[in-house]
Coordinates of C-alpha atoms in Angstrom, one line a residue:
Chain A
M502 CA 120.0 -62.0 52.2
K503 CA 119.2 -63.4 55.5
R504 CA 120.4 -60.2 56.7
I505 CA 118.5 -58.2 54.3
E506 CA 115.1 -59.4 55.2
L507 CA 115.7 -59.0 58.8
N508 CA 116.8 -55.5 58.1
E509 CA 113.2 -54.9 56.5
S510 CA 111.3 -56.5 59.1
V511 CA 113.3 -54.0 61.5
Y512 CA 111.8 -51.1 59.6
A513 CA 108.5 -52.6 59.3
R514 CA 107.9 -53.3 63.0
N515 CA 109.5 -49.6 63.5
N516 CA 107.4 -48.0 61.4
G517 CA 104.1 -49.9 62.6
I518 CA 105.3 -48.5 66.3
A519 CA 105.7 -44.8 64.4
Q520 CA 102.8 -44.7 63.3
E521 CA 101.2 -45.3 66.7
V522 CA 103.2 -43.0 68.6
R523 CA 102.1 -40.4 65.8
R524 CA 98.5 -41.0 66.3
A525 CA 98.7 -40.8 69.9
L526 CA 100.5 -37.2 69.7
D527 CA 97.4 -36.4 67.2
A528 CA 95.1 -37.4 70.0
R529 CA 96.7 -35.0 72.1
G530 CA 97.4 -31.8 69.9
I531 CA 100.9 -32.6 70.4
R532 CA 103.5 -32.3 67.4
M533 CA 106.9 -34.1 67.6
Y534 CA 110.1 -32.6 66.0
N535 CA 113.2 -35.1 65.2
L536 CA 116.3 -33.1 65.5
L537 CA 119.4 -34.6 63.3
G538 CA 122.7 -34.4 62.8
T539 CA 126.4 -35.2 63.1
P540 CA 127.6 -35.4 66.4
G541 CA 129.0 -32.0 67.2
S542 CA 126.6 -30.5 64.8
G543 CA 125.6 -27.9 67.7
K544 CA 121.8 -29.7 68.1
T545 CA 121.7 -29.7 71.7
T546 CA 123.1 -26.1 72.2
L547 CA 120.1 -24.9 69.3
L548 CA 117.9 -26.4 71.6
E549 CA 119.0 -24.9 74.6
Q550 CA 118.8 -21.3 72.7
L551 CA 114.9 -22.2 71.8
L552 CA 114.1 -23.0 75.0
R553 CA 115.1 -19.7 76.1
C554 CA 113.2 -18.0 73.8
D555 CA 109.9 -20.2 74.5
N556 CA 109.7 -23.1 77.0
R557 CA 106.5 -23.3 78.3
R558 CA 104.8 -26.1 76.0
I559 CA 107.8 -27.9 75.0
A560 CA 109.2 -31.3 76.6
V561 CA 112.4 -32.9 75.4
I562 CA 113.6 -36.5 74.7
E563 CA 117.6 -36.8 74.7
G564 CA 119.2 -39.8 72.9
D565 CA 122.6 -40.8 73.3
L566 CA 124.6 -43.7 73.4
F567 CA 125.9 -43.0 77.2
T568 CA 125.4 -40.1 79.9
D569 CA 122.4 -37.8 80.7
E570 CA 124.5 -34.7 80.6
D571 CA 122.2 -33.7 77.7
A572 CA 118.9 -34.1 79.7
Q573 CA 120.6 -32.2 82.6
R574 CA 121.4 -29.5 80.3
I575 CA 117.6 -29.3 78.7
R576 CA 116.5 -29.5 82.5
A577 CA 118.7 -26.2 83.4
C578 CA 116.5 -24.5 81.2
G579 CA 113.4 -25.2 83.0
V580 CA 112.1 -27.8 80.9
Q581 CA 111.4 -31.7 81.3
A582 CA 113.4 -33.8 79.5
V583 CA 113.5 -37.7 79.3
Q584 CA 117.0 -39.2 78.6
L585 CA 117.5 -42.0 76.8
N586 CA 120.6 -44.1 76.3
T587 CA 121.2 -46.5 73.8
Q588 CA 124.2 -48.6 75.5
G589 CA 125.9 -48.3 72.1
A590 CA 123.5 -48.1 69.4
C591 CA 123.8 -45.6 66.5
H592 CA 120.2 -44.1 66.3
L593 CA 116.9 -44.0 68.1
E594 CA 114.0 -46.6 67.1
A595 CA 110.5 -45.5 68.0
D596 CA 109.7 -48.1 70.6
A597 CA 112.2 -46.2 73.1
V598 CA 110.5 -42.9 71.9
A599 CA 107.0 -44.5 72.9
Q600 CA 108.6 -45.3 76.4
A601 CA 109.9 -41.9 76.7
L602 CA 106.6 -40.1 76.2
G603 CA 105.4 -42.5 79.1
Q604 CA 107.5 -40.7 81.3
L605 CA 106.6 -37.5 80.4
D606 CA 103.8 -35.1 82.1
L607 CA 102.0 -34.0 78.8
D608 CA 99.3 -31.9 80.5
G609 CA 100.1 -28.5 78.9
I610 CA 102.5 -29.6 76.2
D611 CA 102.1 -28.9 72.6
T612 CA 105.4 -29.5 71.3
I613 CA 108.2 -32.4 72.0
V614 CA 111.4 -32.4 70.2
V615 CA 113.4 -35.5 70.1
D616 CA 117.3 -34.6 70.1
N617 CA 118.8 -37.8 68.4
V618 CA 122.2 -39.5 68.6
G619 CA 124.8 -37.7 66.4
N620 CA 125.0 -39.6 63.3
L621 CA 124.8 -38.4 59.8
V622 CA 123.7 -42.0 58.7
C623 CA 121.5 -44.2 60.8
T624 CA 119.5 -41.8 62.3
A625 CA 117.6 -40.8 59.3
E626 CA 116.7 -44.4 58.8
F627 CA 114.4 -44.7 61.4
S628 CA 110.6 -42.8 62.0
L629 CA 110.3 -42.0 65.5
G630 CA 106.6 -41.1 64.9
E631 CA 107.8 -37.1 64.2
H632 CA 105.7 -34.8 62.5
R633 CA 108.7 -32.8 61.1
R634 CA 112.6 -33.9 60.6
I635 CA 115.1 -31.1 61.4
A636 CA 118.7 -31.7 60.3
V637 CA 121.6 -29.5 61.7
I638 CA 124.9 -29.5 60.0
S639 CA 127.4 -27.1 61.1
V640 CA 129.8 -25.3 58.1
T641 CA 133.0 -26.6 60.1
E642 CA 131.8 -30.4 58.5
G643 CA 132.5 -29.3 54.7
N644 CA 130.4 -28.8 51.7
D645 CA 130.5 -32.9 50.3
K646 CA 128.1 -34.2 53.2
P647 CA 124.9 -33.3 51.1
R648 CA 126.3 -35.5 48.4
K649 CA 127.8 -37.9 50.7
Y650 CA 124.8 -38.6 52.9
P651 CA 121.9 -37.7 51.1
L652 CA 119.2 -39.6 52.9
I653 CA 119.4 -37.2 55.7
F654 CA 119.0 -34.1 53.7
R655 CA 116.2 -35.9 51.2
T656 CA 114.0 -36.6 54.5
S657 CA 114.1 -33.6 56.5
D658 CA 111.4 -30.6 56.2
I659 CA 113.9 -28.1 57.7
V660 CA 117.8 -27.9 57.4
V661 CA 119.7 -25.8 59.8
L662 CA 123.1 -24.6 58.8
N663 CA 125.0 -23.8 62.4
K664 CA 128.0 -22.5 63.2
M665 CA 127.9 -19.6 60.6
D666 CA 129.8 -17.3 63.1
L667 CA 132.9 -19.8 62.2
L668 CA 132.2 -19.2 58.6
P669 CA 135.0 -16.8 57.8
Y670 CA 137.6 -19.1 59.5
T671 CA 136.5 -22.3 56.6
N672 CA 136.2 -22.6 52.9
F673 CA 132.6 -23.7 53.1
D674 CA 130.3 -22.6 50.6
P675 CA 126.8 -21.8 51.8
V676 CA 125.4 -20.9 48.4
R677 CA 126.8 -24.5 46.9
F678 CA 125.4 -26.0 50.0
A679 CA 122.0 -24.7 49.7
R680 CA 122.1 -25.6 45.9
D681 CA 123.4 -29.2 46.6
V682 CA 120.5 -29.5 49.5
R683 CA 117.7 -28.3 47.4
Q684 CA 118.8 -30.9 44.5
L685 CA 117.9 -33.5 46.8
N686 CA 114.8 -32.1 48.3
P687 CA 113.5 -29.1 46.3
R688 CA 110.8 -28.4 49.4
V689 CA 113.4 -28.1 52.0
E690 CA 113.9 -24.9 54.1
I691 CA 117.4 -23.9 55.0
L692 CA 118.3 -21.8 57.8
S693 CA 121.3 -20.2 58.7
C694 CA 122.2 -20.1 62.6
A695 CA 125.0 -19.4 64.8
A696 CA 123.4 -21.3 68.0
V697 CA 126.2 -20.4 70.5
R698 CA 125.2 -16.6 69.8
G699 CA 121.7 -17.4 69.6
E700 CA 121.6 -16.0 66.1
G701 CA 118.9 -17.2 63.9
V702 CA 117.1 -19.4 66.4
Q703 CA 114.2 -16.8 66.4
E704 CA 113.5 -17.8 62.7
L705 CA 113.3 -21.7 63.6
R706 CA 111.1 -20.6 66.6
K707 CA 108.7 -19.0 64.2
R708 CA 108.5 -22.1 62.2
L709 CA 108.0 -24.0 65.2
T710 CA 105.2 -21.5 66.2
G711 CA 103.9 -21.2 62.6
D712 CA 103.5 -25.3 62.9
R713 CA 101.1 -24.9 66.0
N714 CA 99.0 -22.0 64.5
K715 CA 98.3 -23.8 61.2
E716 CA 97.5 -26.9 63.5
D717 CA 95.0 -24.5 65.6
G718 CA 93.5 -22.6 62.3
Chain B
M1380 CA 117.0 -62.0 70.7
K1381 CA 117.1 -63.2 67.2
R1382 CA 118.5 -59.7 66.2
I1383 CA 120.9 -59.8 68.7
E1384 CA 122.1 -63.5 67.5
L1385 CA 122.3 -62.1 64.1
N1386 CA 124.6 -59.2 65.0
E1387 CA 126.8 -61.4 66.9
S1388 CA 127.1 -63.9 63.6
V1389 CA 127.4 -60.5 61.6
Y1390 CA 130.7 -59.5 63.9
A1391 CA 132.0 -63.1 64.0
R1392 CA 132.3 -63.6 59.9
N1393 CA 133.8 -59.9 59.8
N1394 CA 136.5 -60.6 62.3
G1395 CA 137.4 -64.2 60.5
I1396 CA 137.6 -62.0 57.4
A1397 CA 139.6 -58.9 59.2
Q1398 CA 142.1 -62.0 60.6
E1399 CA 142.8 -63.0 57.0
V1400 CA 143.0 -59.4 55.6
R1401 CA 146.1 -59.0 58.3
R1402 CA 147.7 -62.0 57.7
A1403 CA 147.7 -60.9 53.6
L1404 CA 149.2 -57.9 54.5
D1405 CA 151.7 -59.6 57.0
A1406 CA 153.1 -61.8 54.5
R1407 CA 153.5 -58.9 52.2
G1408 CA 155.3 -56.6 54.8
I1409 CA 152.5 -54.0 54.7
R1410 CA 151.0 -52.0 57.3
M1411 CA 147.7 -50.8 57.5
Y1412 CA 146.1 -48.1 59.0
N1413 CA 142.0 -47.5 59.7
L1414 CA 141.5 -43.8 59.8
L1415 CA 137.9 -43.1 61.7
G1416 CA 135.9 -40.2 62.8
T1417 CA 132.8 -37.9 62.5
P1418 CA 131.8 -36.5 59.0
G1419 CA 133.5 -33.4 58.5
S1420 CA 136.3 -34.0 61.0
G1421 CA 139.2 -33.6 58.2
K1422 CA 140.1 -37.5 57.7
T1423 CA 140.8 -36.8 54.0
T1424 CA 142.6 -33.4 54.4
L1425 CA 144.5 -34.7 56.9
L1426 CA 145.5 -38.0 54.4
E1427 CA 146.3 -35.2 51.9
Q1428 CA 148.5 -33.3 53.7
L1429 CA 150.2 -36.6 54.9
L1430 CA 150.4 -37.8 51.6
R1431 CA 152.4 -34.4 50.5
C1432 CA 155.0 -35.4 53.0
D1433 CA 155.7 -38.8 51.7
N1434 CA 153.6 -40.9 49.3
R1435 CA 155.9 -43.1 47.8
R1436 CA 154.8 -46.3 49.2
I1437 CA 151.3 -45.5 50.0
A1438 CA 148.0 -46.5 48.8
V1439 CA 144.5 -45.6 49.8
I1440 CA 141.0 -47.5 50.4
E1441 CA 138.4 -44.6 50.5
G1442 CA 134.6 -45.6 51.8
D1443 CA 131.9 -43.3 51.2
L1444 CA 128.2 -43.6 51.2
F1445 CA 128.1 -42.3 47.6
T1446 CA 130.3 -40.4 45.3
D1447 CA 134.1 -40.9 44.4
E1448 CA 135.2 -37.4 45.2
D1449 CA 137.6 -38.5 48.0
A1450 CA 139.3 -41.2 45.9
Q1451 CA 139.8 -38.5 42.9
R1452 CA 141.2 -35.9 45.6
I1453 CA 143.7 -38.9 46.8
R1454 CA 144.9 -39.5 43.3
A1455 CA 145.6 -36.0 42.9
C1456 CA 148.3 -36.2 45.1
G1457 CA 149.8 -39.2 42.9
V1458 CA 148.6 -42.1 44.9
Q1459 CA 146.8 -44.8 44.0
A1460 CA 143.0 -45.2 45.6
V1461 CA 140.2 -47.6 45.4
Q1462 CA 136.7 -46.1 45.9
L1463 CA 134.7 -48.2 48.2
N1464 CA 130.9 -46.9 48.3
T1465 CA 128.7 -48.6 50.8
Q1466 CA 125.3 -47.0 48.9
G1467 CA 123.9 -46.0 52.2
A1468 CA 125.5 -48.3 55.0
C1469 CA 127.1 -46.1 57.7
H1470 CA 130.7 -48.1 58.2
L1471 CA 133.1 -50.4 56.1
E1472 CA 133.5 -54.0 56.6
A1473 CA 136.4 -56.7 56.1
D1474 CA 135.2 -58.5 53.0
A1475 CA 134.8 -54.9 51.0
V1476 CA 138.5 -54.2 51.8
A1477 CA 139.4 -57.4 51.0
Q1478 CA 138.0 -56.9 47.8
A1479 CA 139.5 -53.2 47.3
L1480 CA 143.0 -54.9 48.3
G1481 CA 142.8 -57.0 45.3
Q1482 CA 142.3 -53.9 42.9
L1483 CA 145.5 -52.2 44.1
D1484 CA 148.8 -52.9 42.5
L1485 CA 150.6 -53.5 46.0
D1486 CA 153.9 -54.2 44.6
G1487 CA 156.6 -51.4 46.3
I1488 CA 153.6 -50.7 48.7
D1489 CA 154.3 -50.9 52.8
T1490 CA 151.5 -48.6 53.7
I1491 CA 147.5 -48.7 53.3
V1492 CA 145.6 -46.4 54.9
V1493 CA 141.5 -47.1 54.9
D1494 CA 139.5 -43.8 55.2
N1495 CA 136.5 -45.0 56.7
V1496 CA 133.1 -43.7 56.1
G1497 CA 132.3 -40.5 58.4
N1498 CA 130.5 -42.3 61.6
L1499 CA 131.4 -42.0 65.4
V1500 CA 129.5 -45.1 66.4
C1501 CA 129.5 -47.8 63.7
T1502 CA 132.6 -47.7 62.4
A1503 CA 134.4 -48.6 65.6
E1504 CA 132.5 -51.9 65.7
F1505 CA 134.4 -53.6 62.6
S1506 CA 137.6 -54.4 62.6
L1507 CA 138.8 -54.1 58.7
G1508 CA 142.0 -56.3 59.5
E1509 CA 144.1 -52.8 60.3
H1510 CA 147.4 -52.8 62.4
R1511 CA 146.5 -49.6 63.8
R1512 CA 143.3 -47.4 64.4
I1513 CA 143.4 -43.5 64.1
A1514 CA 140.7 -41.5 65.2
V1515 CA 140.0 -37.8 63.9
I1516 CA 138.3 -35.6 65.9
S1517 CA 137.9 -31.6 65.4
V1518 CA 137.8 -28.8 68.3
T1519 CA 134.8 -27.7 66.8
E1520 CA 133.0 -31.4 68.1
G1521 CA 132.5 -30.1 71.6
N1522 CA 134.3 -31.8 74.6
D1523 CA 131.5 -34.4 75.4
K1524 CA 132.3 -36.9 72.7
P1525 CA 134.8 -39.1 74.6
R1526 CA 132.2 -39.6 77.4
K1527 CA 129.2 -39.9 75.0
Y1528 CA 131.3 -42.1 71.9
P1529 CA 134.0 -44.2 74.3
L1530 CA 134.3 -47.2 71.7
I1531 CA 136.2 -45.3 69.1
F1532 CA 138.4 -43.4 71.8
R1533 CA 138.9 -47.0 73.6
T1534 CA 139.8 -49.0 70.4
S1535 CA 142.5 -46.3 68.8
D1536 CA 145.7 -46.3 68.9
I1537 CA 146.0 -42.5 68.2
V1538 CA 143.4 -39.9 68.3
V1539 CA 144.2 -36.7 66.5
L1540 CA 142.8 -33.8 67.7
N1541 CA 142.1 -31.6 64.4
K1542 CA 141.3 -28.2 63.6
M1543 CA 143.5 -26.6 66.1
D1544 CA 143.4 -23.5 63.8
L1545 CA 139.7 -23.0 65.0
L1546 CA 140.7 -23.5 69.0
P1547 CA 140.6 -19.9 69.9
Y1548 CA 136.7 -19.4 68.4
T1549 CA 135.2 -22.5 70.0
N1550 CA 134.7 -23.4 74.1
F1551 CA 136.6 -26.5 73.5
D1552 CA 139.1 -27.4 76.3
P1553 CA 142.0 -29.8 74.9
V1554 CA 143.5 -30.4 78.4
R1555 CA 139.9 -31.7 79.2
F1556 CA 139.5 -33.7 76.5
A1557 CA 143.1 -35.3 76.7
R1558 CA 142.2 -36.2 80.3
D1559 CA 138.7 -38.0 79.2
V1560 CA 140.3 -39.5 76.5
R1561 CA 143.4 -41.3 78.5
Q1562 CA 140.5 -42.1 81.2
L1563 CA 139.1 -44.3 78.6
N1564 CA 142.6 -45.8 76.8
P1565 CA 145.7 -45.0 79.0
R1566 CA 147.9 -45.9 76.4
V1567 CA 146.7 -43.9 73.2
E1568 CA 148.8 -41.4 71.6
I1569 CA 147.3 -37.8 71.3
L1570 CA 148.1 -35.8 68.3
S1571 CA 147.1 -32.0 67.7
C1572 CA 146.7 -30.9 64.4
A1573 CA 145.4 -28.5 62.0
A1574 CA 145.2 -30.1 58.7
V1575 CA 144.1 -27.5 56.5
R1576 CA 147.5 -25.8 57.3
G1577 CA 149.7 -29.0 57.2
E1578 CA 150.2 -28.0 61.2
G1579 CA 151.0 -31.2 63.0
V1580 CA 151.3 -33.5 60.1
Q1581 CA 154.7 -34.2 60.6
E1582 CA 154.0 -35.5 64.0
L1583 CA 151.7 -38.1 62.4
R1584 CA 153.9 -39.0 59.7
K1585 CA 156.8 -39.9 61.9
R1586 CA 154.6 -42.4 63.8
L1587 CA 153.8 -44.0 60.5
T1588 CA 157.4 -44.4 59.9
G1589 CA 158.6 -45.3 63.2
D1590 CA 155.9 -48.2 62.8
R1591 CA 157.7 -49.3 59.4
N1592 CA 161.3 -48.6 61.3
K1593 CA 160.0 -51.1 64.0
E1594 CA 159.0 -54.0 61.7
D1595 CA 162.3 -53.4 59.5
G1596 CA 164.1 -53.4 62.6

């Protein structure tokens, strides 16, 4: 009972900071995306490909338990990146993102992407102040994931079904997957992708640019 | 600060129950294995294949956030299974396993396999009273996982590298993976597997049988 109360206060505190983060971003006309998914679903590869299309006004916050390997990969695309290391914790929280934002030069930036810790459960429970959530799942992970891990699908605006290049070698059924995801979240957009080949990345880029244009209009 | 103290008391309480679970299993001559890994790494498929080789004296405890799909898959192999649903929590704890053990008919059983929630972070932090830990990771998840998620590799006795049938279609380097895992855990055994085809499963079965024989000897 004590534990549940504490969890609720952890969520409430996090949500308060997330709201502050979002207000600060709104004041600067910056949109933030929270990229979530299983370890190895291809989030960082997708992001690299996205930055190869268009990196002029984007900055990245990388989340991992340990190492700065992903921030190095992003910087190699010519993009500012701050690496957050949770030192073993399973998700990012809004206070760490607020600190990371303070380390970025936001002049000329209109889009921030947070590449969250690889985790299909805990990351979905914590708002970072993002405007949109993008869940990345790969066809090698099996069809049962929406039914077993509903929260991440329920709270995402876009679901990217990645590693479509491996589809012929699996028993994954994309039609069933889309049906299960839409049952949890009727308004979600589902995009198919083979990030390693750059396939489908333009579609995601158009969504992000569309968001910016809607803001401007 | 309060949060850290509470976490410590959560771990201490769990460890106490885990020790009781292990004592109860030892008293009956039963060995328990904790199967850990990313969602979609192929833990349940591996277990199905293992049960097709030898299921006479094995019972299974399935862990998932929601659904009893995996318990149904195990029962279809002719094996007793109890499904634990965490209702959103990201790992199993020892008290739930203790309750599940009470629901199994343990007469004639000498091996319990716990198929943990899919999670590369939080599951590794909680002992369930198991005698051995088996981490399952697939070649589609990328080479960086041991460096980013060290605890699960550090605390496992066996690492199963699964989905070797997909290796030709990835840039995964098994030699580098083995080197990184051994750097974290020099005593670990690494087995290669293509569970979906039943390849490499006999090797894992031999380890489990070997454990039993060592116990008998």
